[in-house]
Phi, psi and omega in degrees: 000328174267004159288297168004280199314303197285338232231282177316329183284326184280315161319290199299307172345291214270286184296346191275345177302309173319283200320290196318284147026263193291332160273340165247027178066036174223180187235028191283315193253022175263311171320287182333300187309302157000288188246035177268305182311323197266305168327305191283344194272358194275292191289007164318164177208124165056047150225149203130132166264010179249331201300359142240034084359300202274308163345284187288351190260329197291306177325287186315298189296332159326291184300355189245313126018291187262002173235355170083061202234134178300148181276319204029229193311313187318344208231012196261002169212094193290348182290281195282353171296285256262316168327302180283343180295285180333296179260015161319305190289342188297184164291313207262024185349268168334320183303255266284312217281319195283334206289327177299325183253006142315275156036270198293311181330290208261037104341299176307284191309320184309324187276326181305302193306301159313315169304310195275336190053092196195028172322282155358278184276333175265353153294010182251294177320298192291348157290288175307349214259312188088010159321288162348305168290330176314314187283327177285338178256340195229038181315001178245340179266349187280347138325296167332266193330300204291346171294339192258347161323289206300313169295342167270055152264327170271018171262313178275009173266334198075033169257102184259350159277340178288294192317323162275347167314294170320302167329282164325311172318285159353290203285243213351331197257337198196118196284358182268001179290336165342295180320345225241031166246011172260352172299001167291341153276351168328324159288005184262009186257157170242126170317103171243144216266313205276304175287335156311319162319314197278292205305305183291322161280349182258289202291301172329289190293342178301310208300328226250315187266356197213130163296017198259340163299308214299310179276348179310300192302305165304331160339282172316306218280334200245020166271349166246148222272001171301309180254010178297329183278333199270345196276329168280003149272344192219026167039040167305316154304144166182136156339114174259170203283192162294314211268320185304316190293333186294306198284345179293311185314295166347298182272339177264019176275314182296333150295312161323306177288306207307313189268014133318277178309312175342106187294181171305342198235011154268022178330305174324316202265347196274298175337304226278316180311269177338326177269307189311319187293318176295290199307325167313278146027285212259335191244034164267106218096005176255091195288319181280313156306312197283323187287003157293342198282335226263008147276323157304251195305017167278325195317351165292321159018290195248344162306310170310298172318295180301336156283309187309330190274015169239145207306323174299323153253007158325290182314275235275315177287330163296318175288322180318318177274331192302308163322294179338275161340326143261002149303306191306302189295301188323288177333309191282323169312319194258337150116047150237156189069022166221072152054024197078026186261018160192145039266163190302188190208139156247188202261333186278015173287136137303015176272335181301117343263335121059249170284131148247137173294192194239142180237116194308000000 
């Protein structure tokens, strides 16, 4: 419960500083709100289910670094080699490095949010969502996403060299942002809305009555010779609960309003929802395939807001969040689904630097 308590409190902190902000005509407590966010995400300590993980890797790349040792695969995502160079010499490396990309992440969403003007709701999204957590355990992809957020604004200028520019930017922080650089033509699809809905509501009661993506997928994945070893070591492939398939069934009724509601000239975002929602969907218990989605479906970032300002879709989208929201308190309480965040931890603890917790 006091990890909760600290979680709810910095949400509520950061909007009401926003809120404080947008009533006197400054931008001192939207900054404040920022760098609160950024503050608590710096000074974590083990929290994260990668984050030692991150430890051992930041360490390995120091040492291959100071000794002139070729990087090979290790080196294939220039964001933390370039990261780990800079603060190799510190006590701390991993602070320094993990903390740069925190940073950078939510720098990014700061740019999304501000484009869209949606701050409020999107540090409110970005708490419920579990974006948030994402950046603290998966720190090169939690990157990723929030730079290809922030990019699709130049998919809707119709700037395609700004869009591939960003992409790559992406890709340094993560190799999977690749896959997002033919979504630059996404706007050329026009949405029908209905069959999307209906394809997201059949595949969600399919997922919720059956075991059946699940084994499609250990198929697929361990018919290549690459993941055959990793889906029995690291359960990439895995049986998902009852109670997961009902909340997955949930997020496709909260996707489902969302790309409902989308006005028209919101093509981009509707695309971008719709694919992210199948592939979520269809690659759920596929774990490494499923975190492709999470470029796609974060994008409520900026989608959720823009149905709450319209009047016509408020009601129905506030129950929607409301629901969000009470996954979140459910996760947090019970400590599932929030990626190993909690309880929270800081580098001022005596587990610092020391203990690392146990990871199932």
């Amino acid at each position: 419960m006091a990890t909760l308590f600290l979680y709810l409190l910095v949400m509520l902190a950061c909007m009401g500083l926003v809120n404080w902000s947008n009533q006197n005509n400054t931008k001192l407590g939207i900054y404040g709100a920022y760098v609160i966010l950024i503050v608590v995400s710096i000074i974590r300590y083990d929290i994260g289910n990668d984050y030692s993980a991150y430890m051992e890797m930041i360490r390995f790349l120091s040492y291959k670094l100071e000794n002139n040792i070729p990087l090979g695969v290790d080196g294939k995502e220039p964001l933390i080699t370039i990261l780990t160079y800079i603060f190799r010499g510190t006590a701390y490396p991993f602070l320094w490095v993990l903390g740069a990309h925190v940073i950078i992440s939510i720098g990014f969403l700061y740019l999304a949010f501000e484009e869209n003007d949606c701050h409020i709701m999107g540090i409110a999204i970005l708490f419920i969502s579990g974006l948030l957590f994402i950046n603290w355990d998966q720190a090169r992809q939690g990157v990723s996403i929030s730079i290809i957020i922030y990019a699709i604004k130049y998919i809707k200028e119709k700037q395609l060299l700004k869009y591939v520019f960003f992409v790559f930017l992406a890709v340094m922080a993560h190799y999977s942002a690749l896959l997002l650089l033919p979504f630059y033509f996404i706007d050329r699809i026009k949405p029908q809305k209905f069959l999307y809905i209906g394809i997201i509501l059949v595949l969600a009661l399919s997922n919720a009555a059956t075991n059946f993506f699940v084994y499609l997928f250990e198929n697929v994945i361990t018919s290549v010779p690459y993941w055959e070893t990793k889906e029995t070591s690291y359960s990439y492939v895995q049986i998902v609960s009852l109670g997961y398939k009902l909340r997955i069934f949930f997020y496709g009724l909260v996707w489902s309003s969302i790309i409902y509601y989308l006005p028209d000239k919101e093509r981009v975002l509707t695309n971008f929802l719709f694919i992210g929602a199948v592939i979520f969907i269809m690659a759920s218990g596929a774990l490494n395939i499923m975190r492709i989605s999470f470029y796609m479906i974060f994008t409520t970032m900026i989608s959720i807001p823009i149905v709450l300002k319209m009047e016509k879709s408020r009601i129905v989208m506030l129950a929607m969040v409301c629901g969000l929201f009470l996954f979140y308190v459910r996760d947090v309480i019970t400590d599932t689904g929030t990626n190993g965040c909690v309880p929270y931890d800081t580098i001022f603890s005596e587990n610092f630097p020391n203990y690392s917790r146990s990871r199932m």
